[in-house]
Amino acid sequence: MARTRRRKKRTHIKESEDPSKKGQPKSFVLRRGRHASLLKDLEKDLRKLMSPNTATNLKQHKKNVLKDFVHVAGPLGVTHFLLLTATHNASYLRIGKSPRGPTVTFRIHEYSLMRDVLASLQRPRCPQSIWLTHPLVVMNSFNSASSEDAEHLKLVSVMFQNLFPTINVTTTKLSTCQRVLLLEYNAESKRIVLRHYSIAVKAAGVAKNLKKLLDRKRETPDLGALEDISELMTKSGYGSESEGEDAEAGKVELEDRNRKGEFRGTRQSRIKLTEIGPRMELEVIKVEEGLCDGKVLYHRFESRTAEQIAEKDVEIEEKRKLKEQRKREQEANVKRKQALKKMKEGAKESKKEKRKKQWWEEQNQTADNVPQAEHDVEWYVKEVGENPDEEFFGSDKMKRKKTTETKKKKKTKK
């Protein structure tokens, strides 16, 4: 068996971030509220729509609050939040800029999931490669709004544009343009229609069979039933009436390059859009200054006088001051508790050291009370078999030893 050569991987070198992707907007798509489970499928579709610059497998728990995701958003470079909520009456979509807003709240009047849209098509087209690049954003009729709605619609259009990275027309590769997001504003109903399409380029001005032959990259058609190759071109003509004549607006001139990337000229092609979903019909309900809180800049169903706005501003300022005061008190309480804890730990350690010192002193006192000399003489007699010299242990020790021996002898004689 042949041995394969081991390739050394430079795992110690950190991969540098692509400079073209630096500073691109990133997003979190979340469900919040008691009835948010009803929008689970729509959440998955929105994450696909926002890919690849979104967390497609983001996990969330019922105990998580919005502040938890805001704290994580900074280190991860997340710039926008898409929050789905539902009530008994309607469903809502909130798009907020992290970390300080603004936030736009939409009411979802109607929506269709990706699986429903693809199931309704006769020839759906949704390859997995289209999710590797961000979609193009096309907006229509946002400038035709009335003077009352012009201000907040301008903010809404900027919000949608900032959700996705900007492109440079001169340097962008056509292979990266795989999807398009269409947003159209209806001035009569005051609703925004959202559609999501995949982009395909087809050859224009050629026969139907030749189109199929050009679209095939590797497979060749079955020519076994044909007598001549010319029958492949003349058998079915140019297709149906609706397919034979393409709209002039859909025809474009594209560069024709070979596999090596060499330029061979231009060819006429047509752009074909296939809807992949989701579909949504949105209505702007509210615009807030902060991230899901703060001053209300616009409301669809409520209008306030100058006095009411001034009162609301005073109320918001009082809440802000009260929040800062509570925060300072909480910080002071935390510091006080930490100091008290350190004081208790210090007292406990000093008490422990005191007990240890006291134990050692007691042990030393007991050791001093026991006459060590008698133990030494007894050990010498036991090991050697005779009494030691007086100079060895001292006269006092020997006297004590002799007295004990004489007492033992007297007892034995008796």
mmCIF file of C-alpha atoms in Angstrom:
data_model
loop_
_atom_site.group_PDB
_atom_site.id
_atom_site.type_symbol
_atom_site.label_atom_id
_atom_site.label_comp_id
_atom_site.label_asym_id
_atom_site.label_seq_id
_atom_site.Cartn_x
_atom_site.Cartn_y
_atom_site.Cartn_z
ATOM 1 C CA MET A 1 0.000 0.000 0.000
ATOM 2 C CA ALA A 2 1.458 3.356 -1.028
ATOM 3 C CA ARG A 3 2.221 5.800 1.708
ATOM 4 C CA THR A 4 0.696 9.227 1.356
ATOM 5 C CA ARG A 5 2.918 12.171 2.047
ATOM 6 C CA ARG A 6 2.014 14.076 5.170
ATOM 7 C CA ARG A 7 1.355 17.740 4.559
ATOM 8 C CA LYS A 8 2.450 20.170 7.207
ATOM 9 C CA LYS A 9 -0.255 22.592 8.249
ATOM 10 C CA ARG A 10 0.656 26.036 9.562
ATOM 11 C CA THR A 11 -1.765 25.904 12.455
ATOM 12 C CA HIS A 12 0.331 28.213 14.629
ATOM 13 C CA ILE A 13 -0.321 31.149 12.314
ATOM 14 C CA LYS A 14 -3.664 32.888 12.830
ATOM 15 C CA GLU A 15 -5.730 33.436 9.724
ATOM 16 C CA SER A 16 -6.034 37.119 8.917
ATOM 17 C CA GLU A 17 -9.491 38.513 8.247
ATOM 18 C CA ASP A 18 -10.375 39.283 4.656
ATOM 19 C CA PRO A 19 -9.967 43.067 4.231
ATOM 20 C CA SER A 20 -12.924 43.171 1.848
ATOM 21 C CA LYS A 21 -15.220 41.832 4.606
ATOM 22 C CA LYS A 22 -13.928 44.138 7.320
ATOM 23 C CA GLY A 23 -16.604 46.514 8.559
ATOM 24 C CA GLN A 24 -19.476 44.653 6.919
ATOM 25 C CA PRO A 25 -22.825 44.776 8.754
ATOM 26 C CA LYS A 26 -23.734 41.676 10.745
ATOM 27 C CA SER A 27 -27.049 40.778 12.321
ATOM 28 C CA PHE A 28 -28.857 38.690 14.916
ATOM 29 C CA VAL A 29 -32.332 37.318 14.108
ATOM 30 C CA LEU A 30 -34.263 36.516 17.302
ATOM 31 C CA ARG A 31 -37.728 35.631 18.552
ATOM 32 C CA ARG A 32 -39.022 37.360 21.678
ATOM 33 C CA GLY A 33 -42.250 37.239 23.649
ATOM 34 C CA ARG A 34 -44.725 34.677 24.882
ATOM 35 C CA HIS A 35 -46.087 33.674 21.456
ATOM 36 C CA ALA A 36 -42.758 33.851 19.611
ATOM 37 C CA SER A 37 -42.799 30.111 18.896
ATOM 38 C CA LEU A 38 -45.422 30.795 16.189
ATOM 39 C CA LEU A 39 -42.739 32.576 14.147
ATOM 40 C CA LYS A 40 -40.050 29.899 14.370
ATOM 41 C CA ASP A 41 -40.198 29.033 10.648
ATOM 42 C CA LEU A 42 -40.160 32.690 9.637
ATOM 43 C CA GLU A 43 -37.093 33.195 11.837
ATOM 44 C CA LYS A 44 -35.233 30.443 9.930
ATOM 45 C CA ASP A 45 -36.177 32.005 6.585
ATOM 46 C CA LEU A 46 -35.035 35.459 7.699
ATOM 47 C CA ARG A 47 -31.704 34.036 8.824
ATOM 48 C CA LYS A 48 -31.268 32.522 5.367
ATOM 49 C CA LEU A 49 -32.188 35.811 3.753
ATOM 50 C CA MET A 50 -29.600 37.673 5.874
ATOM 51 C CA SER A 51 -26.850 35.076 5.298
ATOM 52 C CA PRO A 52 -23.894 34.876 5.192
ATOM 53 C CA ASN A 53 -23.412 37.821 7.615
ATOM 54 C CA THR A 54 -25.709 36.490 10.326
ATOM 55 C CA ALA A 55 -25.692 33.829 13.040
ATOM 56 C CA THR A 56 -27.661 31.040 11.345
ATOM 57 C CA ASN A 57 -27.434 28.657 14.334
ATOM 58 C CA LEU A 58 -27.883 31.160 17.148
ATOM 59 C CA LYS A 59 -29.302 29.508 20.274
ATOM 60 C CA GLN A 60 -31.513 31.369 22.710
ATOM 61 C CA HIS A 61 -33.094 30.514 26.052
ATOM 62 C CA LYS A 62 -36.300 31.723 27.623
ATOM 63 C CA LYS A 63 -34.328 33.364 30.428
ATOM 64 C CA ASN A 64 -32.188 35.376 28.002
ATOM 65 C CA VAL A 65 -33.069 39.052 27.711
ATOM 66 C CA LEU A 66 -32.168 41.530 24.986
ATOM 67 C CA LYS A 67 -29.381 42.998 27.123
ATOM 68 C CA ASP A 68 -27.533 39.645 27.029
ATOM 69 C CA PHE A 69 -27.357 39.715 23.235
ATOM 70 C CA VAL A 70 -26.376 43.396 23.208
ATOM 71 C CA HIS A 71 -23.369 42.664 25.449
ATOM 72 C CA VAL A 72 -22.256 39.874 23.094
ATOM 73 C CA ALA A 73 -22.908 41.923 19.938
ATOM 74 C CA GLY A 74 -20.009 44.330 20.517
ATOM 75 C CA PRO A 75 -17.118 41.810 20.514
ATOM 76 C CA LEU A 76 -18.681 39.882 17.603
ATOM 77 C CA GLY A 77 -19.165 42.981 15.448
ATOM 78 C CA VAL A 78 -22.965 42.646 15.247
ATOM 79 C CA THR A 79 -24.545 45.884 14.022
ATOM 80 C CA HIS A 80 -28.280 45.101 13.673
ATOM 81 C CA PHE A 81 -30.999 43.160 15.479
ATOM 82 C CA LEU A 82 -34.090 41.666 13.802
ATOM 83 C CA LEU A 83 -36.637 40.809 16.491
ATOM 84 C CA LEU A 84 -39.827 38.844 15.790
ATOM 85 C CA THR A 85 -42.733 39.112 18.241
ATOM 86 C CA ALA A 86 -46.335 37.934 18.138
ATOM 87 C CA THR A 87 -49.540 38.754 19.997
ATOM 88 C CA HIS A 88 -53.125 37.525 19.759
ATOM 89 C CA ASN A 89 -53.863 40.173 17.129
ATOM 90 C CA ALA A 90 -50.777 40.445 14.906
ATOM 91 C CA SER A 91 -47.111 39.673 14.353
ATOM 92 C CA TYR A 92 -44.356 42.289 14.428
ATOM 93 C CA LEU A 93 -40.819 42.740 13.143
ATOM 94 C CA ARG A 94 -38.440 45.177 14.838
ATOM 95 C CA ILE A 95 -35.182 46.212 13.169
ATOM 96 C CA GLY A 96 -32.762 47.987 15.496
ATOM 97 C CA LYS A 97 -29.265 49.401 15.189
ATOM 98 C CA SER A 98 -26.905 48.159 17.890
ATOM 99 C CA PRO A 99 -26.161 49.406 20.488
ATOM 100 C CA ARG A 100 -28.008 52.758 20.646
ATOM 101 C CA GLY A 101 -30.721 52.584 18.031
ATOM 102 C CA PRO A 102 -32.821 53.711 16.297
ATOM 103 C CA THR A 103 -35.457 50.979 16.144
ATOM 104 C CA VAL A 104 -38.192 50.603 13.512
ATOM 105 C CA THR A 105 -41.249 48.492 14.312
ATOM 106 C CA PHE A 106 -43.179 46.879 11.438
ATOM 107 C CA ARG A 107 -46.494 45.100 11.547
ATOM 108 C CA ILE A 108 -46.474 41.901 9.454
ATOM 109 C CA HIS A 109 -49.830 41.836 7.683
ATOM 110 C CA GLU A 110 -49.062 38.834 5.454
ATOM 111 C CA TYR A 111 -46.120 36.512 4.959
ATOM 112 C CA SER A 112 -45.260 33.341 3.055
ATOM 113 C CA LEU A 113 -42.464 30.947 3.945
ATOM 114 C CA MET A 114 -39.744 29.760 1.577
ATOM 115 C CA ARG A 115 -41.108 26.229 1.387
ATOM 116 C CA ASP A 116 -44.547 27.532 0.371
ATOM 117 C CA VAL A 117 -43.120 29.789 -2.334
ATOM 118 C CA LEU A 118 -40.908 27.045 -3.781
ATOM 119 C CA ALA A 119 -43.782 24.548 -3.701
ATOM 120 C CA SER A 120 -45.939 26.894 -5.787
ATOM 121 C CA LEU A 121 -43.363 27.110 -8.599
ATOM 122 C CA GLN A 122 -43.234 24.658 -11.480
ATOM 123 C CA ARG A 123 -39.442 24.914 -11.822
ATOM 124 C CA PRO A 124 -37.967 26.235 -8.582
ATOM 125 C CA ARG A 125 -34.335 27.299 -8.564
ATOM 126 C CA CYS A 126 -32.597 27.482 -5.183
ATOM 127 C CA PRO A 127 -28.996 26.152 -5.249
ATOM 128 C CA GLN A 128 -27.019 26.150 -2.012
ATOM 129 C CA SER A 129 -24.303 28.356 -3.500
ATOM 130 C CA ILE A 130 -26.564 31.421 -3.447
ATOM 131 C CA TRP A 131 -26.334 31.603 0.367
ATOM 132 C CA LEU A 132 -22.576 32.210 0.251
ATOM 133 C CA THR A 133 -22.972 35.836 -0.854
ATOM 134 C CA HIS A 134 -25.193 38.666 0.348
ATOM 135 C CA PRO A 135 -28.182 39.802 -1.766
ATOM 136 C CA LEU A 136 -28.489 42.980 -3.793
ATOM 137 C CA VAL A 137 -31.030 45.512 -2.466
ATOM 138 C CA VAL A 138 -33.419 47.217 -4.895
ATOM 139 C CA MET A 139 -35.897 49.789 -3.528
ATOM 140 C CA ASN A 140 -38.821 51.300 -5.425
ATOM 141 C CA SER A 141 -41.332 54.122 -4.838
ATOM 142 C CA PHE A 142 -39.907 55.209 -1.476
ATOM 143 C CA ASN A 143 -39.605 58.792 -2.773
ATOM 144 C CA SER A 144 -43.266 58.926 -3.807
ATOM 145 C CA ALA A 145 -44.526 59.133 -0.214
ATOM 146 C CA SER A 146 -46.416 62.121 1.151
ATOM 147 C CA SER A 147 -44.727 64.846 3.184
ATOM 148 C CA GLU A 148 -46.035 63.323 6.439
ATOM 149 C CA ASP A 149 -44.428 59.938 5.765
ATOM 150 C CA ALA A 150 -41.303 61.173 3.978
ATOM 151 C CA GLU A 151 -39.155 61.600 7.100
ATOM 152 C CA HIS A 152 -39.647 58.188 8.671
ATOM 153 C CA LEU A 153 -39.590 56.439 5.256
ATOM 154 C CA LYS A 154 -36.186 57.974 4.605
ATOM 155 C CA LEU A 155 -34.998 56.458 7.881
ATOM 156 C CA VAL A 156 -36.557 53.095 6.927
ATOM 157 C CA SER A 157 -34.838 53.075 3.533
ATOM 158 C CA VAL A 158 -31.461 53.877 5.115
ATOM 159 C CA MET A 159 -32.043 51.096 7.660
ATOM 160 C CA PHE A 160 -32.719 48.514 4.937
ATOM 161 C CA GLN A 161 -29.701 49.648 2.924
ATOM 162 C CA ASN A 162 -27.395 49.394 5.943
ATOM 163 C CA LEU A 163 -28.526 45.831 6.676
ATOM 164 C CA PHE A 164 -26.371 44.576 3.789
ATOM 165 C CA PRO A 165 -22.849 45.406 2.618
ATOM 166 C CA THR A 166 -22.357 48.031 -0.060
ATOM 167 C CA ILE A 167 -21.002 47.004 -3.460
ATOM 168 C CA ASN A 168 -18.622 48.631 -5.890
ATOM 169 C CA VAL A 169 -20.039 48.353 -9.408
ATOM 170 C CA THR A 170 -16.628 48.544 -11.073
ATOM 171 C CA THR A 171 -14.935 45.832 -9.002
ATOM 172 C CA THR A 172 -17.791 43.489 -8.071
ATOM 173 C CA LYS A 173 -17.692 40.074 -9.737
ATOM 174 C CA LEU A 174 -20.900 38.951 -11.445
ATOM 175 C CA SER A 175 -20.545 35.506 -9.880
ATOM 176 C CA THR A 176 -21.224 37.057 -6.442
ATOM 177 C CA CYS A 177 -24.587 38.481 -7.578
ATOM 178 C CA GLN A 178 -26.761 35.463 -6.873
ATOM 179 C CA ARG A 179 -29.761 37.003 -5.103
ATOM 180 C CA VAL A 180 -31.773 40.208 -5.064
ATOM 181 C CA LEU A 181 -34.067 41.667 -2.391
ATOM 182 C CA LEU A 182 -36.868 43.846 -3.784
ATOM 183 C CA LEU A 183 -38.639 46.395 -1.569
ATOM 184 C CA GLU A 184 -41.561 48.389 -2.957
ATOM 185 C CA TYR A 185 -43.585 51.015 -1.098
ATOM 186 C CA ASN A 186 -47.295 51.383 -1.826
ATOM 187 C CA ALA A 187 -48.362 54.953 -1.110
ATOM 188 C CA GLU A 188 -52.093 54.095 -1.000
ATOM 189 C CA SER A 189 -51.937 51.281 1.547
ATOM 190 C CA LYS A 190 -48.725 52.648 3.166
ATOM 191 C CA ARG A 191 -47.223 49.170 3.150
ATOM 192 C CA ILE A 192 -43.864 47.789 2.065
ATOM 193 C CA VAL A 193 -43.846 44.655 -0.088
ATOM 194 C CA LEU A 194 -40.756 42.461 0.349
ATOM 195 C CA ARG A 195 -39.740 39.874 -2.257
ATOM 196 C CA HIS A 196 -36.646 37.688 -2.478
ATOM 197 C CA TYR A 197 -35.375 36.277 -5.819
ATOM 198 C CA SER A 198 -32.490 34.220 -7.143
ATOM 199 C CA ILE A 199 -30.668 35.530 -10.221
ATOM 200 C CA ALA A 200 -29.889 33.382 -13.273
ATOM 201 C CA VAL A 201 -28.289 34.385 -16.577
ATOM 202 C CA LYS A 202 -29.574 32.700 -19.746
ATOM 203 C CA ALA A 203 -28.465 32.991 -23.351
ATOM 204 C CA ALA A 204 -30.716 35.218 -25.502
ATOM 205 C CA GLY A 205 -31.527 35.091 -29.223
ATOM 206 C CA VAL A 206 -30.818 31.377 -29.727
ATOM 207 C CA ALA A 207 -32.947 28.306 -30.256
ATOM 208 C CA LYS A 208 -34.451 26.466 -27.339
ATOM 209 C CA ASN A 209 -32.403 23.302 -27.872
ATOM 210 C CA LEU A 210 -29.251 25.349 -28.266
ATOM 211 C CA LYS A 211 -30.005 27.046 -24.938
ATOM 212 C CA LYS A 212 -30.189 23.648 -23.288
ATOM 213 C CA LEU A 213 -26.953 22.655 -24.967
ATOM 214 C CA LEU A 214 -25.223 25.824 -23.768
ATOM 215 C CA ASP A 215 -26.592 25.448 -20.238
ATOM 216 C CA ARG A 216 -25.156 21.923 -19.970
ATOM 217 C CA LYS A 217 -21.639 22.183 -18.585
ATOM 218 C CA ARG A 218 -20.611 18.542 -18.586
ATOM 219 C CA GLU A 219 -23.469 16.337 -19.785
ATOM 220 C CA THR A 220 -24.075 15.944 -23.520
ATOM 221 C CA PRO A 221 -27.564 15.439 -24.973
ATOM 222 C CA ASP A 222 -28.674 12.015 -26.237
ATOM 223 C CA LEU A 223 -28.232 11.980 -30.038
ATOM 224 C CA GLY A 224 -29.052 8.278 -30.570
ATOM 225 C CA ALA A 225 -32.536 8.898 -32.004
ATOM 226 C CA LEU A 226 -31.361 11.569 -34.491
ATOM 227 C CA GLU A 227 -30.169 10.909 -38.017
ATOM 228 C CA ASP A 228 -28.242 14.180 -38.277
ATOM 229 C CA ILE A 229 -26.985 16.728 -35.710
ATOM 230 C CA SER A 230 -28.954 19.446 -37.517
ATOM 231 C CA GLU A 231 -32.165 17.884 -36.200
ATOM 232 C CA LEU A 232 -31.126 18.962 -32.708
ATOM 233 C CA MET A 233 -31.468 22.612 -33.796
ATOM 234 C CA THR A 234 -34.472 22.374 -36.105
ATOM 235 C CA LYS A 235 -36.679 19.898 -34.270
ATOM 236 C CA SER A 236 -38.453 22.172 -31.813
ATOM 237 C CA GLY A 237 -37.722 25.615 -33.246
ATOM 238 C CA TYR A 238 -37.541 28.554 -30.847
ATOM 239 C CA GLY A 239 -39.917 27.273 -28.176
ATOM 240 C CA SER A 240 -43.235 28.817 -27.162
ATOM 241 C CA GLU A 241 -44.394 32.342 -27.972
ATOM 242 C CA SER A 242 -43.848 33.541 -24.399
ATOM 243 C CA GLU A 243 -40.334 32.119 -24.249
ATOM 244 C CA GLY A 244 -39.149 32.935 -27.756
ATOM 245 C CA GLU A 245 -39.342 36.730 -27.456
ATOM 246 C CA ASP A 246 -37.538 38.188 -24.469
ATOM 247 C CA ALA A 247 -38.226 41.660 -23.119
ATOM 248 C CA GLU A 248 -35.687 44.233 -24.206
ATOM 249 C CA ALA A 249 -35.249 45.407 -20.614
ATOM 250 C CA GLY A 250 -34.141 41.930 -19.574
ATOM 251 C CA LYS A 251 -31.364 41.686 -22.176
ATOM 252 C CA VAL A 252 -27.827 42.661 -21.222
ATOM 253 C CA GLU A 253 -24.372 42.435 -22.777
ATOM 254 C CA LEU A 254 -22.014 40.294 -20.695
ATOM 255 C CA GLU A 255 -18.363 39.438 -21.112
ATOM 256 C CA ASP A 256 -17.633 35.984 -22.472
ATOM 257 C CA ARG A 257 -14.555 34.353 -20.944
ATOM 258 C CA ASN A 258 -13.150 30.852 -21.232
ATOM 259 C CA ARG A 259 -12.144 28.587 -18.353
ATOM 260 C CA LYS A 260 -8.717 30.218 -18.138
ATOM 261 C CA GLY A 261 -10.332 33.642 -17.704
ATOM 262 C CA GLU A 262 -9.317 34.944 -21.126
ATOM 263 C CA PHE A 263 -11.631 37.498 -22.714
ATOM 264 C CA ARG A 264 -13.367 36.207 -25.886
ATOM 265 C CA GLY A 265 -15.814 39.054 -26.516
ATOM 266 C CA THR A 266 -19.360 39.866 -25.427
ATOM 267 C CA ARG A 267 -22.576 37.916 -25.704
ATOM 268 C CA GLN A 268 -26.197 38.894 -25.316
ATOM 269 C CA SER A 269 -27.923 37.340 -22.313
ATOM 270 C CA ARG A 270 -31.119 37.759 -20.372
ATOM 271 C CA ILE A 271 -31.632 38.026 -16.610
ATOM 272 C CA LYS A 272 -34.107 35.549 -15.144
ATOM 273 C CA LEU A 273 -35.433 35.987 -11.613
ATOM 274 C CA THR A 274 -36.935 33.064 -9.681
ATOM 275 C CA GLU A 275 -38.671 33.821 -6.416
ATOM 276 C CA ILE A 276 -37.354 31.822 -3.455
ATOM 277 C CA GLY A 277 -39.072 33.594 -0.570
ATOM 278 C CA PRO A 278 -39.932 34.621 2.022
ATOM 279 C CA ARG A 279 -42.605 37.126 1.082
ATOM 280 C CA MET A 280 -43.738 39.780 3.533
ATOM 281 C CA GLU A 281 -46.088 42.732 3.573
ATOM 282 C CA LEU A 282 -44.951 45.230 6.200
ATOM 283 C CA GLU A 283 -46.356 48.435 7.651
ATOM 284 C CA VAL A 284 -44.325 50.940 9.665
ATOM 285 C CA ILE A 285 -45.921 51.317 13.090
ATOM 286 C CA LYS A 286 -43.340 53.055 15.264
ATOM 287 C CA VAL A 287 -39.857 54.556 15.173
ATOM 288 C CA GLU A 288 -37.922 54.785 18.465
ATOM 289 C CA GLU A 289 -34.770 56.683 19.306
ATOM 290 C CA GLY A 290 -32.961 53.905 21.212
ATOM 291 C CA LEU A 291 -32.711 50.141 20.885
ATOM 292 C CA CYS A 292 -36.296 49.056 21.662
ATOM 293 C CA ASP A 293 -36.647 51.926 24.139
ATOM 294 C CA GLY A 294 -36.325 55.684 24.361
ATOM 295 C CA LYS A 295 -38.151 58.586 22.774
ATOM 296 C CA VAL A 296 -40.813 57.777 20.147
ATOM 297 C CA LEU A 297 -40.028 59.694 16.950
ATOM 298 C CA TYR A 298 -43.013 58.459 14.921
ATOM 299 C CA HIS A 299 -46.184 56.480 15.581
ATOM 300 C CA ARG A 300 -48.682 55.339 12.991
ATOM 301 C CA PHE A 301 -51.849 55.546 15.132
ATOM 302 C CA GLU A 302 -50.961 58.070 17.842
ATOM 303 C CA SER A 303 -50.321 61.796 17.546
ATOM 304 C CA ARG A 304 -49.303 64.128 20.394
ATOM 305 C CA THR A 305 -49.314 67.849 20.932
ATOM 306 C CA ALA A 306 -46.237 69.869 21.815
ATOM 307 C CA GLU A 307 -47.251 69.923 25.499
ATOM 308 C CA GLN A 308 -47.658 66.130 25.607
ATOM 309 C CA ILE A 309 -44.275 65.683 23.929
ATOM 310 C CA ALA A 310 -42.657 68.002 26.490
ATOM 311 C CA GLU A 311 -44.273 66.086 29.367
ATOM 312 C CA LYS A 312 -43.093 62.789 27.907
ATOM 313 C CA ASP A 313 -39.552 64.136 27.550
ATOM 314 C CA VAL A 314 -39.568 65.197 31.211
ATOM 315 C CA GLU A 315 -40.833 61.757 32.225
ATOM 316 C CA ILE A 316 -38.099 60.032 30.182
ATOM 317 C CA GLU A 317 -35.448 62.290 31.727
ATOM 318 C CA GLU A 318 -36.701 61.523 35.250
ATOM 319 C CA LYS A 319 -36.596 57.794 34.511
ATOM 320 C CA ARG A 320 -33.059 58.150 33.212
ATOM 321 C CA LYS A 321 -31.915 60.038 36.328
ATOM 322 C CA LEU A 322 -33.647 57.507 38.597
ATOM 323 C CA LYS A 323 -31.944 54.660 36.727
ATOM 324 C CA GLU A 324 -28.526 56.304 37.110
ATOM 325 C CA GLN A 325 -29.180 56.891 40.821
ATOM 326 C CA ARG A 326 -30.149 53.255 41.368
ATOM 327 C CA LYS A 327 -27.072 52.178 39.463
ATOM 328 C CA ARG A 328 -24.825 54.299 41.707
ATOM 329 C CA GLU A 329 -26.537 52.941 44.825
ATOM 330 C CA GLN A 330 -26.129 49.401 43.577
ATOM 331 C CA GLU A 331 -22.428 49.940 42.894
ATOM 332 C CA ALA A 332 -21.966 51.439 46.376
ATOM 333 C CA ASN A 333 -23.781 48.474 47.961
ATOM 334 C CA VAL A 334 -21.592 46.033 46.031
ATOM 335 C CA LYS A 335 -18.413 47.801 47.200
ATOM 336 C CA ARG A 336 -19.673 47.873 50.803
ATOM 337 C CA LYS A 337 -20.491 44.162 50.748
ATOM 338 C CA GLN A 338 -17.117 43.309 49.233
ATOM 339 C CA ALA A 339 -15.317 45.342 51.952
ATOM 340 C CA LEU A 340 -17.390 43.654 54.667
ATOM 341 C CA LYS A 341 -16.607 40.249 53.184
ATOM 342 C CA LYS A 342 -12.865 41.010 53.158
ATOM 343 C CA MET A 343 -13.076 42.185 56.770
ATOM 344 C CA LYS A 344 -14.790 38.961 57.854
ATOM 345 C CA GLU A 345 -12.277 36.856 55.953
ATOM 346 C CA GLY A 346 -9.405 38.764 57.603
ATOM 347 C CA ALA A 347 -10.901 38.260 61.078
ATOM 348 C CA LYS A 348 -11.402 34.579 60.371
ATOM 349 C CA GLU A 349 -7.801 34.175 59.191
ATOM 350 C CA SER A 350 -6.407 36.006 62.242
ATOM 351 C CA LYS A 351 -8.505 33.823 64.536
ATOM 352 C CA LYS A 352 -7.235 30.724 62.786
ATOM 353 C CA GLU A 353 -3.610 31.884 63.096
ATOM 354 C CA LYS A 354 -4.172 32.640 66.784
ATOM 355 C CA ARG A 355 -5.527 29.128 67.418
ATOM 356 C CA LYS A 356 -2.608 27.602 65.559
ATOM 357 C CA LYS A 357 -0.084 29.614 67.573
ATOM 358 C CA GLN A 358 -1.813 28.667 70.799
ATOM 359 C CA TRP A 359 -1.694 24.975 69.867
ATOM 360 C CA TRP A 360 2.051 25.135 69.204
ATOM 361 C CA GLU A 361 2.673 26.844 72.525
ATOM 362 C CA GLU A 362 0.733 24.138 74.370
ATOM 363 C CA GLN A 363 2.734 21.439 72.602
ATOM 364 C CA ASN A 364 6.005 23.078 73.547
ATOM 365 C CA GLN A 365 4.954 23.392 77.200
ATOM 366 C CA THR A 366 4.079 19.694 77.478
ATOM 367 C CA ALA A 367 7.397 18.773 75.890
ATOM 368 C CA ASP A 368 9.283 20.917 78.411
ATOM 369 C CA ASN A 369 7.523 19.334 81.422
ATOM 370 C CA VAL A 370 8.700 15.792 80.557
ATOM 371 C CA PRO A 371 12.339 15.122 81.865
ATOM 372 C CA GLN A 372 14.218 14.334 78.703
ATOM 373 C CA ALA A 373 17.324 13.103 80.579
ATOM 374 C CA GLU A 374 15.580 10.091 82.123
ATOM 375 C CA HIS A 375 14.336 9.026 78.721
ATOM 376 C CA ASP A 376 17.833 9.289 77.279
ATOM 377 C CA VAL A 377 19.454 7.174 80.066
ATOM 378 C CA GLU A 378 16.774 4.507 79.852
ATOM 379 C CA TRP A 379 17.202 4.305 76.088
ATOM 380 C CA TYR A 380 21.030 3.925 76.486
ATOM 381 C CA VAL A 381 20.738 1.127 79.063
ATOM 382 C CA LYS A 382 18.203 -0.691 76.918
ATOM 383 C CA GLU A 383 20.317 -0.546 73.797
ATOM 384 C CA VAL A 384 23.888 -0.935 75.236
ATOM 385 C CA GLY A 385 23.208 -3.073 78.309
ATOM 386 C CA GLU A 386 25.198 -0.974 80.859
ATOM 387 C CA ASN A 387 24.985 2.364 82.546
ATOM 388 C CA PRO A 388 26.506 5.305 80.706
ATOM 389 C CA ASP A 389 29.381 7.366 82.083
ATOM 390 C CA GLU A 390 28.635 10.398 84.138
ATOM 391 C CA GLU A 391 30.442 12.647 81.709
ATOM 392 C CA PHE A 392 28.276 11.461 78.830
ATOM 393 C CA PHE A 393 24.855 12.568 80.127
ATOM 394 C CA GLY A 394 25.964 14.622 83.142
ATOM 395 C CA SER A 395 26.069 13.911 86.841
ATOM 396 C CA ASP A 396 22.516 14.929 87.541
ATOM 397 C CA LYS A 397 21.185 12.444 85.002
ATOM 398 C CA MET A 398 23.264 9.577 86.415
ATOM 399 C CA LYS A 399 22.231 10.361 89.973
ATOM 400 C CA ARG A 400 18.602 10.176 88.956
ATOM 401 C CA LYS A 401 19.264 6.891 87.187
ATOM 402 C CA LYS A 402 21.107 5.386 90.178
ATOM 403 C CA THR A 403 18.389 6.336 92.586
ATOM 404 C CA THR A 404 15.802 4.632 90.431
ATOM 405 C CA GLU A 405 17.973 1.488 90.168
ATOM 406 C CA THR A 406 18.563 1.264 93.938
ATOM 407 C CA LYS A 407 14.845 1.556 94.548
ATOM 408 C CA LYS A 408 14.165 -1.309 92.136
ATOM 409 C CA LYS A 409 16.831 -3.535 93.843
ATOM 410 C CA LYS A 410 15.357 -2.923 97.279
ATOM 411 C CA LYS A 411 11.972 -3.942 96.065
ATOM 412 C CA THR A 412 13.310 -7.130 94.579
ATOM 413 C CA LYS A 413 15.177 -8.105 97.830
ATOM 414 C CA LYS A 414 12.086 -7.645 99.886
#
